Coordinates of N, CA and C in Angstrom, one line a residue:
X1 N -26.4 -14.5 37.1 CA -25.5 -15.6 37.4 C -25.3 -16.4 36.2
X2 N -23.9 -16.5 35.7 CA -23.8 -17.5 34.7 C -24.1 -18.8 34.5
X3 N -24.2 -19.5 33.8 CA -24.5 -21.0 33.9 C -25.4 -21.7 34.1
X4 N -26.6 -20.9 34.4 CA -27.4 -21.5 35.1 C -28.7 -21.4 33.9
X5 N -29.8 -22.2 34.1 CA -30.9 -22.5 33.1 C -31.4 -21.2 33.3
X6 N -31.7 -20.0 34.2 CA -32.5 -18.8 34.2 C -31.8 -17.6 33.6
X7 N -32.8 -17.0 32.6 CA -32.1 -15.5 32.3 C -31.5 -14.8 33.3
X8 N -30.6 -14.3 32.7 CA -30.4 -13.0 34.1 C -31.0 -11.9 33.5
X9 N -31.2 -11.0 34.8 CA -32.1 -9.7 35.1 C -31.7 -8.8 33.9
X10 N -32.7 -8.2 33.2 CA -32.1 -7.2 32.3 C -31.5 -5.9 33.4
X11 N -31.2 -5.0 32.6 CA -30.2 -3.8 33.5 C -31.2 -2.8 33.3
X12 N -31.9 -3.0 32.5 CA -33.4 -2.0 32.7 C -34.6 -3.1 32.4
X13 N -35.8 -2.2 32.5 CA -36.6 -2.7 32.4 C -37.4 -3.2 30.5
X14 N -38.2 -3.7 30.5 CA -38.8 -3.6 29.1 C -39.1 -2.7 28.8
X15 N -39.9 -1.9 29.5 CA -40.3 -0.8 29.2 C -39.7 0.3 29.1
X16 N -38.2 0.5 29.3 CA -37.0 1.5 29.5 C -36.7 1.3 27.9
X17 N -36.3 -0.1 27.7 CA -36.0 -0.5 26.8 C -36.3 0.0 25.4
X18 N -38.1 -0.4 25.8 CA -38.7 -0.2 24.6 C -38.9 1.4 23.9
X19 N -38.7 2.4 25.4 CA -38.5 3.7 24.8 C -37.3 4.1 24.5
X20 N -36.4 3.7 24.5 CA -35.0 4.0 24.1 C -34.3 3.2 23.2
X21 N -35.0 2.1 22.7 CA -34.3 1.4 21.4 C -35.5 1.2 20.7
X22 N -35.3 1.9 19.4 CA -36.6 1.5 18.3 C -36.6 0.2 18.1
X23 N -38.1 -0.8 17.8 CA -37.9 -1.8 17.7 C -37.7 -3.4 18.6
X24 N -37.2 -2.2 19.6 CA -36.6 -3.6 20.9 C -38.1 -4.2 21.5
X25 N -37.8 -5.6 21.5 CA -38.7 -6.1 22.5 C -40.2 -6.8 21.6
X26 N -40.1 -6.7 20.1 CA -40.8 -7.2 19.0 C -40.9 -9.2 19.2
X27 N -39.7 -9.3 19.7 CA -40.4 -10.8 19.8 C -40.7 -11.2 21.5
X28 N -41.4 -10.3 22.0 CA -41.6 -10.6 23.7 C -43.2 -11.6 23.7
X29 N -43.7 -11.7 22.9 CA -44.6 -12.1 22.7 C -44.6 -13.3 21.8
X30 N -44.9 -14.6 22.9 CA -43.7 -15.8 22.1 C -44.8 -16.5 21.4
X31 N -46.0 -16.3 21.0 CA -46.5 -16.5 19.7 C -45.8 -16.1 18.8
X32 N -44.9 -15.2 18.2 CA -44.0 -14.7 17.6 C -42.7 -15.0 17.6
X33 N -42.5 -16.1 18.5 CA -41.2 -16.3 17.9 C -40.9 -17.7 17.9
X34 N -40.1 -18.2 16.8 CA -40.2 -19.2 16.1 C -39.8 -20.1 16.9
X35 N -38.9 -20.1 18.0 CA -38.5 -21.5 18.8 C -39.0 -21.2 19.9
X36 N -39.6 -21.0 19.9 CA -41.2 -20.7 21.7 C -41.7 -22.0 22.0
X37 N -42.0 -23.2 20.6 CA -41.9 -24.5 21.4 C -40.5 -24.9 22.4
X38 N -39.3 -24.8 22.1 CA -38.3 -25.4 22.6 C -37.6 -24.8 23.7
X39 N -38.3 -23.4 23.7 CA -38.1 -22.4 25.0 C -38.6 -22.5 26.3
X40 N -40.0 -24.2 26.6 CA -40.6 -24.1 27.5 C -40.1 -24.9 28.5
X41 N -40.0 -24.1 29.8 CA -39.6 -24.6 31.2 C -40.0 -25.1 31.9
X42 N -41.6 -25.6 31.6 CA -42.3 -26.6 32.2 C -41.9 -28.0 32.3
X43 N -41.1 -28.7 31.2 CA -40.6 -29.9 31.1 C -39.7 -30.3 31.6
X44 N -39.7 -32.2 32.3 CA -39.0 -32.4 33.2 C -37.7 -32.6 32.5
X45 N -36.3 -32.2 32.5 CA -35.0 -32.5 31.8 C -34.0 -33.8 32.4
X46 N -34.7 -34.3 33.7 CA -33.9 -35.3 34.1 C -32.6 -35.2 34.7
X47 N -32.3 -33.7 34.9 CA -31.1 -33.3 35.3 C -31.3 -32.9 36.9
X48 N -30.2 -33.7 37.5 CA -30.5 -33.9 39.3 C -30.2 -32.4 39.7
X49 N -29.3 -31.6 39.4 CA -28.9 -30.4 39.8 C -29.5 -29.1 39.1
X50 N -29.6 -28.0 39.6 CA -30.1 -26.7 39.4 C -28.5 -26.2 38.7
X51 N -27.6 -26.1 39.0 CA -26.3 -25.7 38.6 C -25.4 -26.9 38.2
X52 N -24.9 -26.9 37.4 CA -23.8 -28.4 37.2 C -22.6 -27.7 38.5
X53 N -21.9 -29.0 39.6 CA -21.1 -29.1 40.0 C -19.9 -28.6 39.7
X54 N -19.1 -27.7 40.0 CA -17.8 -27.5 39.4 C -17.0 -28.0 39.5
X55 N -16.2 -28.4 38.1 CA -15.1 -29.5 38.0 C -14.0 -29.2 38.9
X56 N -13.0 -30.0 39.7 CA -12.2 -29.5 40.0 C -10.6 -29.2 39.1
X57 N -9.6 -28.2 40.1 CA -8.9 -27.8 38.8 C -9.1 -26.5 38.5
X58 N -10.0 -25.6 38.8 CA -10.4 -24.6 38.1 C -9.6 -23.6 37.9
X59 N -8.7 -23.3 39.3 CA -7.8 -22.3 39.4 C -7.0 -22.5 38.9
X60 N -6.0 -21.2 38.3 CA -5.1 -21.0 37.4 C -5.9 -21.0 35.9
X61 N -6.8 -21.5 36.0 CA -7.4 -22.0 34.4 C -7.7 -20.8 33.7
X62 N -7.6 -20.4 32.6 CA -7.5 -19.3 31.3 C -9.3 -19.0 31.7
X63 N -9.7 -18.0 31.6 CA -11.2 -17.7 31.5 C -11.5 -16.5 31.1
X64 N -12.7 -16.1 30.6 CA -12.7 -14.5 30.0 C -13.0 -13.8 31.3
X65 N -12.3 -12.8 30.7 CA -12.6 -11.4 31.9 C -14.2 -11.1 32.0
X66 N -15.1 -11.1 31.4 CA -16.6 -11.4 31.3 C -17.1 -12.0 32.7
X67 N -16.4 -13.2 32.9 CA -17.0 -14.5 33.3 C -16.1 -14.1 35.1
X68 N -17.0 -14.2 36.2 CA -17.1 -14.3 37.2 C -15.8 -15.2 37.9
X69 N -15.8 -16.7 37.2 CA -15.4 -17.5 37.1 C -15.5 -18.7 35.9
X70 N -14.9 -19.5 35.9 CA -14.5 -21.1 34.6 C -15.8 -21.4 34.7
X71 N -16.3 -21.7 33.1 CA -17.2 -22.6 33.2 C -17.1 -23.9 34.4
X72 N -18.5 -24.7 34.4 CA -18.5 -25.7 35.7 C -17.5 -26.6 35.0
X73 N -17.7 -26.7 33.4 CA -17.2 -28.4 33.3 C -15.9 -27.3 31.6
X74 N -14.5 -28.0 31.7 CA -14.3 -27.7 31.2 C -12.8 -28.7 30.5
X75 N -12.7 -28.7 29.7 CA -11.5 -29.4 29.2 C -9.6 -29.4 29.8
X76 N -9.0 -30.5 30.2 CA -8.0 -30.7 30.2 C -6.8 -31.2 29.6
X77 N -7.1 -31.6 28.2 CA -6.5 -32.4 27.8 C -4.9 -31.6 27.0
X78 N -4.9 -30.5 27.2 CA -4.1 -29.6 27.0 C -4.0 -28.6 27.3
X79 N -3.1 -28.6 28.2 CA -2.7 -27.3 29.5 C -1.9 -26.6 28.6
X80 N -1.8 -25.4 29.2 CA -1.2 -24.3 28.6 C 0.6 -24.7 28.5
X81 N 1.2 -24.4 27.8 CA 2.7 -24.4 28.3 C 3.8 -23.5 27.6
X82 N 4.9 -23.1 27.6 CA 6.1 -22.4 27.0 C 5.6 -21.1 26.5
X83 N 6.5 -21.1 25.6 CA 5.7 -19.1 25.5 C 4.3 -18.9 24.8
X84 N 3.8 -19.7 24.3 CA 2.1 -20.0 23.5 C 1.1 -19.9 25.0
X85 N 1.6 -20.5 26.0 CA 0.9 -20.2 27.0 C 0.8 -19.4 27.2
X86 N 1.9 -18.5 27.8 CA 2.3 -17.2 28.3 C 1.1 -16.1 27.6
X87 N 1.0 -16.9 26.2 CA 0.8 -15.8 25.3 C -1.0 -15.8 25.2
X88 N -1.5 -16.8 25.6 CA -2.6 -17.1 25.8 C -3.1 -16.4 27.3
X89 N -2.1 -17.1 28.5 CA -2.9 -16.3 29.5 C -3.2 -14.9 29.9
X90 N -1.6 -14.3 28.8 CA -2.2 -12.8 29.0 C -3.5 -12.7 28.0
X91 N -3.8 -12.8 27.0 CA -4.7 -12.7 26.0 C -6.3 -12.9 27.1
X92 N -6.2 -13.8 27.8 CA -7.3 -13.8 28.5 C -7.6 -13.0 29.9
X93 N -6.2 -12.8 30.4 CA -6.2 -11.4 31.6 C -6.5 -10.4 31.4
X94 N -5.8 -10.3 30.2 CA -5.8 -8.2 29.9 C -7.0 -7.9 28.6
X95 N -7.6 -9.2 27.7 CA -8.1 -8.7 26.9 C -9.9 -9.6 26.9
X96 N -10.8 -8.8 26.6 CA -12.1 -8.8 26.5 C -12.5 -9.7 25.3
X97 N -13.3 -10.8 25.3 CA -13.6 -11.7 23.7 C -13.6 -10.9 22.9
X98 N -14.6 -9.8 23.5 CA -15.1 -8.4 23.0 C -14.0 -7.8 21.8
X99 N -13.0 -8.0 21.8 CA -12.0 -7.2 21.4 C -10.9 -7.9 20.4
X100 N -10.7 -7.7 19.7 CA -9.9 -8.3 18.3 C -8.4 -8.5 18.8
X101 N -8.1 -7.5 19.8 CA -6.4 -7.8 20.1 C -6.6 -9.1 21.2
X102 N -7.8 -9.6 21.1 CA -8.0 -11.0 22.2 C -7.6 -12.4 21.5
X103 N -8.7 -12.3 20.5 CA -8.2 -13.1 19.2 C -7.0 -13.1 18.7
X104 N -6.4 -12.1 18.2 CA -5.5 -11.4 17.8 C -4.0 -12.5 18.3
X105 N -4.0 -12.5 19.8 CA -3.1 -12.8 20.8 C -3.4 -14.5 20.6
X106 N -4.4 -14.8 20.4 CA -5.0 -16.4 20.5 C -4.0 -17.1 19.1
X107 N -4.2 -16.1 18.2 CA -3.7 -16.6 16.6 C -2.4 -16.4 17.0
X108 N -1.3 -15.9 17.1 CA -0.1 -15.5 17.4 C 0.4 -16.6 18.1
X109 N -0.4 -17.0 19.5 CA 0.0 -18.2 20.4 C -0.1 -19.3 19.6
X110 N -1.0 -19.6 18.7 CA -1.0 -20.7 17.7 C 0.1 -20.9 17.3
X111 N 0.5 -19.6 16.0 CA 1.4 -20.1 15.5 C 3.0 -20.0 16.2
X112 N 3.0 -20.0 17.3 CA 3.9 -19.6 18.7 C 4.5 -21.4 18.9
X113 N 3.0 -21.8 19.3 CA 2.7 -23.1 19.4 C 3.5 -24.4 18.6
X114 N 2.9 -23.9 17.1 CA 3.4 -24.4 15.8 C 4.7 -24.6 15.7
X115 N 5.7 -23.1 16.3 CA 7.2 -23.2 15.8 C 7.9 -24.1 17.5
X116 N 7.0 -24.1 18.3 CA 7.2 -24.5 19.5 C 7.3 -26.4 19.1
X117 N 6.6 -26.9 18.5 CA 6.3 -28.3 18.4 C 7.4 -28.8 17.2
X118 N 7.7 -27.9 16.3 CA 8.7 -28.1 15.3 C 10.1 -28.1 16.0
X119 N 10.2 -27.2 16.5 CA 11.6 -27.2 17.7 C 11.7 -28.6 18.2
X120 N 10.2 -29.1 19.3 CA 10.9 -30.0 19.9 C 10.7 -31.3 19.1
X121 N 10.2 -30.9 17.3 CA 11.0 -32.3 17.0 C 12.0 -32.6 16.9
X122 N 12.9 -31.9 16.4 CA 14.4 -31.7 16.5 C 15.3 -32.6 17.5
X123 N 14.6 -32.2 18.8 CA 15.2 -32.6 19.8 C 14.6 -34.0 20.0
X124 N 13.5 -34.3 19.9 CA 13.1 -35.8 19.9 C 14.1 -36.9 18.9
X125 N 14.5 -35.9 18.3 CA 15.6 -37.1 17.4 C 15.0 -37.9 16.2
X126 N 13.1 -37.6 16.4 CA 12.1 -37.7 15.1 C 11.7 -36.6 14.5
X127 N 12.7 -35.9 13.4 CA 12.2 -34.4 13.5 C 11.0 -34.5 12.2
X128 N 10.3 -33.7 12.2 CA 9.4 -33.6 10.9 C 9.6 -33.9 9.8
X129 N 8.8 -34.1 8.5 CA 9.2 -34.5 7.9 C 8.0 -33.9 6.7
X130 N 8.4 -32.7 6.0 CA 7.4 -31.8 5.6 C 7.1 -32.3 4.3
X131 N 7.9 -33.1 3.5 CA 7.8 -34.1 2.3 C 6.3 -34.6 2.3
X132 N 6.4 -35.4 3.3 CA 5.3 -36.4 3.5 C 4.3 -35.9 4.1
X133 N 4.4 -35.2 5.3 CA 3.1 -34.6 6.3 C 2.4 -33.9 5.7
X134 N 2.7 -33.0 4.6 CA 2.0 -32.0 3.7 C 1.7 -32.7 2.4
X135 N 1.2 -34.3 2.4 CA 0.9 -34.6 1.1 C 1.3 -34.3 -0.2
X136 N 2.4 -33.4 -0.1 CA 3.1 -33.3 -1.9 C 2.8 -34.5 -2.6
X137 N 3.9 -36.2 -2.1 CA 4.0 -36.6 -3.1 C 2.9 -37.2 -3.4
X138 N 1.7 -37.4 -2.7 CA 0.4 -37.4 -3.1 C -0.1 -36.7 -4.5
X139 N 0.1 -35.7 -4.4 CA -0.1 -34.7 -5.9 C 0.1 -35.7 -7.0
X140 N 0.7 -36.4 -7.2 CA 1.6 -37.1 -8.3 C 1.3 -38.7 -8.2
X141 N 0.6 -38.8 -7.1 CA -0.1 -40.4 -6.7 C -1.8 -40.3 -7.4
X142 N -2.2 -39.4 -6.7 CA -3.8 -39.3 -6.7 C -4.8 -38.8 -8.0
X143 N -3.8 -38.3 -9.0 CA -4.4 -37.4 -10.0 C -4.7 -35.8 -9.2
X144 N -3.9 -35.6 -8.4 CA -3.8 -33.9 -7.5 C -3.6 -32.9 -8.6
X145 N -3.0 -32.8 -9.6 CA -3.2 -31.7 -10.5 C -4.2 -32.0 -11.6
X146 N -4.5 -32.7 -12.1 CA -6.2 -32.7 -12.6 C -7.0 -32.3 -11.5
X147 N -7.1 -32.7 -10.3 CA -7.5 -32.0 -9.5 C -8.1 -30.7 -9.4
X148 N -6.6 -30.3 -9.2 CA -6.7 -28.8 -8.7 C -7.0 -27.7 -10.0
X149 N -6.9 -28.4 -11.4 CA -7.6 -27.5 -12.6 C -9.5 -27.7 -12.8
X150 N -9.3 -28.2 -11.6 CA -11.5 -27.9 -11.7 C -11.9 -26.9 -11.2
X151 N -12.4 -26.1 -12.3 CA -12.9 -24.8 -12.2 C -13.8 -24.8 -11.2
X152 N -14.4 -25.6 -10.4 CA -15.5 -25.7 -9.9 C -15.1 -25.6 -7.9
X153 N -13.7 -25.2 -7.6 CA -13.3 -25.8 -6.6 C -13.3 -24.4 -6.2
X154 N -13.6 -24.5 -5.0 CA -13.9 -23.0 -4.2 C -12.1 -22.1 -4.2
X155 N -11.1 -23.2 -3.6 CA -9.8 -23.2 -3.3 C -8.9 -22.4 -4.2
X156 N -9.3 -22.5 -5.8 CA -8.8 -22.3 -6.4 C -7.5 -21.4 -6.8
X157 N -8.4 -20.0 -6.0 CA -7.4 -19.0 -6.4 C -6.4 -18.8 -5.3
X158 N -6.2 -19.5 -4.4 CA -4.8 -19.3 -3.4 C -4.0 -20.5 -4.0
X159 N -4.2 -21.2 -4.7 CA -3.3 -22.7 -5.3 C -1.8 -22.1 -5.2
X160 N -1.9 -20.8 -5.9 CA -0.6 -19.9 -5.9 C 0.1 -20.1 -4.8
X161 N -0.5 -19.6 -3.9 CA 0.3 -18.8 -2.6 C 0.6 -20.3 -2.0
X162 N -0.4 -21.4 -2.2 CA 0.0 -22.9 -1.5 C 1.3 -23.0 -0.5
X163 N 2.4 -23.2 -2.1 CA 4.0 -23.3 -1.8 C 4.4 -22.4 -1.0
X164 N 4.1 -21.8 -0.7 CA 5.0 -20.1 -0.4 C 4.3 -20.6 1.5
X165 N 3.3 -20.8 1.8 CA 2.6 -21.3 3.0 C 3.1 -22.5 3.2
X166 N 2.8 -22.9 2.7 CA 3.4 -24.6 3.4 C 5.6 -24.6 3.5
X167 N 5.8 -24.1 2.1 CA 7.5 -24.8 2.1 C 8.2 -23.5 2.9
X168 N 7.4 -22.3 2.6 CA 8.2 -21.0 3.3 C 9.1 -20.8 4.6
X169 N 8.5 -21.1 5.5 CA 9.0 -21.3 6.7 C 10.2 -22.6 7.0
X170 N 9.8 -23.8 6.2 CA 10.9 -24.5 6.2 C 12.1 -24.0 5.4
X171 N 12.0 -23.0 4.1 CA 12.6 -22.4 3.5 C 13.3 -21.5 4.3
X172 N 12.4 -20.8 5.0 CA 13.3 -19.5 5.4 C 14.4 -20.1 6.8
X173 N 13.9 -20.8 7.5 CA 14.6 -21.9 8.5 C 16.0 -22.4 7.9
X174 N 15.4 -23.3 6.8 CA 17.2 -24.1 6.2 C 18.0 -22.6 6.0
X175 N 17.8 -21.5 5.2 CA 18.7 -20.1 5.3 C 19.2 -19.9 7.1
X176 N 18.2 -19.5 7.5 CA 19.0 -19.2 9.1 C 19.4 -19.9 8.9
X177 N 19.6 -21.0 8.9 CA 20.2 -22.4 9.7 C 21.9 -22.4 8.3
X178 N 21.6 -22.1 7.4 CA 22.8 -22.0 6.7 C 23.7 -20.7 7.5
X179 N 23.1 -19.8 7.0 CA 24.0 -18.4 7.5 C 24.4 -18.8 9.0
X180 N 23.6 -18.8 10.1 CA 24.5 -19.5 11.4 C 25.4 -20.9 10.9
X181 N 25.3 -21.4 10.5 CA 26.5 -22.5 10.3 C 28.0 -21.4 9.9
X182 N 27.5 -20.9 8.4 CA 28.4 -20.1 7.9 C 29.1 -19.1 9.0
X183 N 28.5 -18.5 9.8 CA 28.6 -17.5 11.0 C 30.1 -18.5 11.9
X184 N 29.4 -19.6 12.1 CA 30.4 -20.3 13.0 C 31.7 -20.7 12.4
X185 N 31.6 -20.7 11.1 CA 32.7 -21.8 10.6 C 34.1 -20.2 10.4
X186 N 33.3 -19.0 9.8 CA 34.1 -17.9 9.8 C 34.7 -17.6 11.3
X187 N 33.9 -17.5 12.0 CA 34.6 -17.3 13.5 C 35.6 -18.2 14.0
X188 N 35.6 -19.5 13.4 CA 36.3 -20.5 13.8 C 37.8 -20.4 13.3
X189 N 38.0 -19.9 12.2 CA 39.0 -19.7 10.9 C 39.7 -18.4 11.6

């Protein structure tokens, strides 16, 4: 059972264990292992329940295929929504933590997310403003290129690719956005 302060049951025994994996079961003997003080169950925790209560809400909620059910207590402060959601809930129906096309689907919905939130600046009539939000004119405020020539900076060798990350997508955007203009004004003629 998940969640709860007790191990669950191994699916064999120790002793199954210990003949079929070289090695296994070396720290069963908790003189030997290093956090055996902070492992002990004797101590009162002050906590009224054996299980934490489950939050309500739960249903519908994203959860691994692993998990029986949603953790007891778990965050709301950002519900799933538009196609990043979409892209998220399948990520957690059809795919295993276990498995890289799970993550895979998580990163995608991110940057899903990303061109999701730039859209609706647009429409808020406050649209972004990539000048300022991405600290450029900082560079030229702060001492940012003395900066970024200390050999000693982990960052160093993507400095390159920086621009191409940060201005690219606004770059490749203002083109669509030209050629559709262009598109309409020939059609129009």
């Amino acid at each position: 059972m998940p969640y709860t302060p007790e191990k669950p049951p191994l699916p064999e025994t120790a002793e199954q264990l210990r003949a079929r994996i070289p090695g296994w079961g070396v720290d069963l003997d908790p003189a030997v292992r290093p956090s055996y003080p902070r492992e002990r169950r004797d101590l009162e925790t002050g906590a009224h329940w054996h299980e934490p209560e489950q939050q309500p809400g739960a249903e519908g909620r994203e959860r691994s295929i692993e998990h029986a059910r949603v953790t007891p207590v778990f965050g709301t402060a950002q519900p799933l929504h538009g196609a990043s959601g979409a892209i998220r809930r399948f990520a957690y129906a059809r795919y295993s933590e276990g498995r890289a096309a799970h993550w895979l689907l998580l990163i995608a919905a991110d940057r899903v997310d990303a061109v999701e939130n730039h859209l609706a600046s647009f429409v808020s009539g406050r649209p972004d403003n990539p000048v300022t939000e991405t600290g450029v004119l900082s560079e030229g405020r702060r001492h940012g290129l003395t900066a970024r020539r200390d050999p000693h900076r982990v960052d160093l060798p993507h400095h390159a690719v920086d621009p191409i990350v940060v201005a690219g997508p606004w770059v490749l955007a203002a083109g669509v956005a030209v050629v559709a203009v262009r598109a309409l004004v020939r059609r129009r003629r």
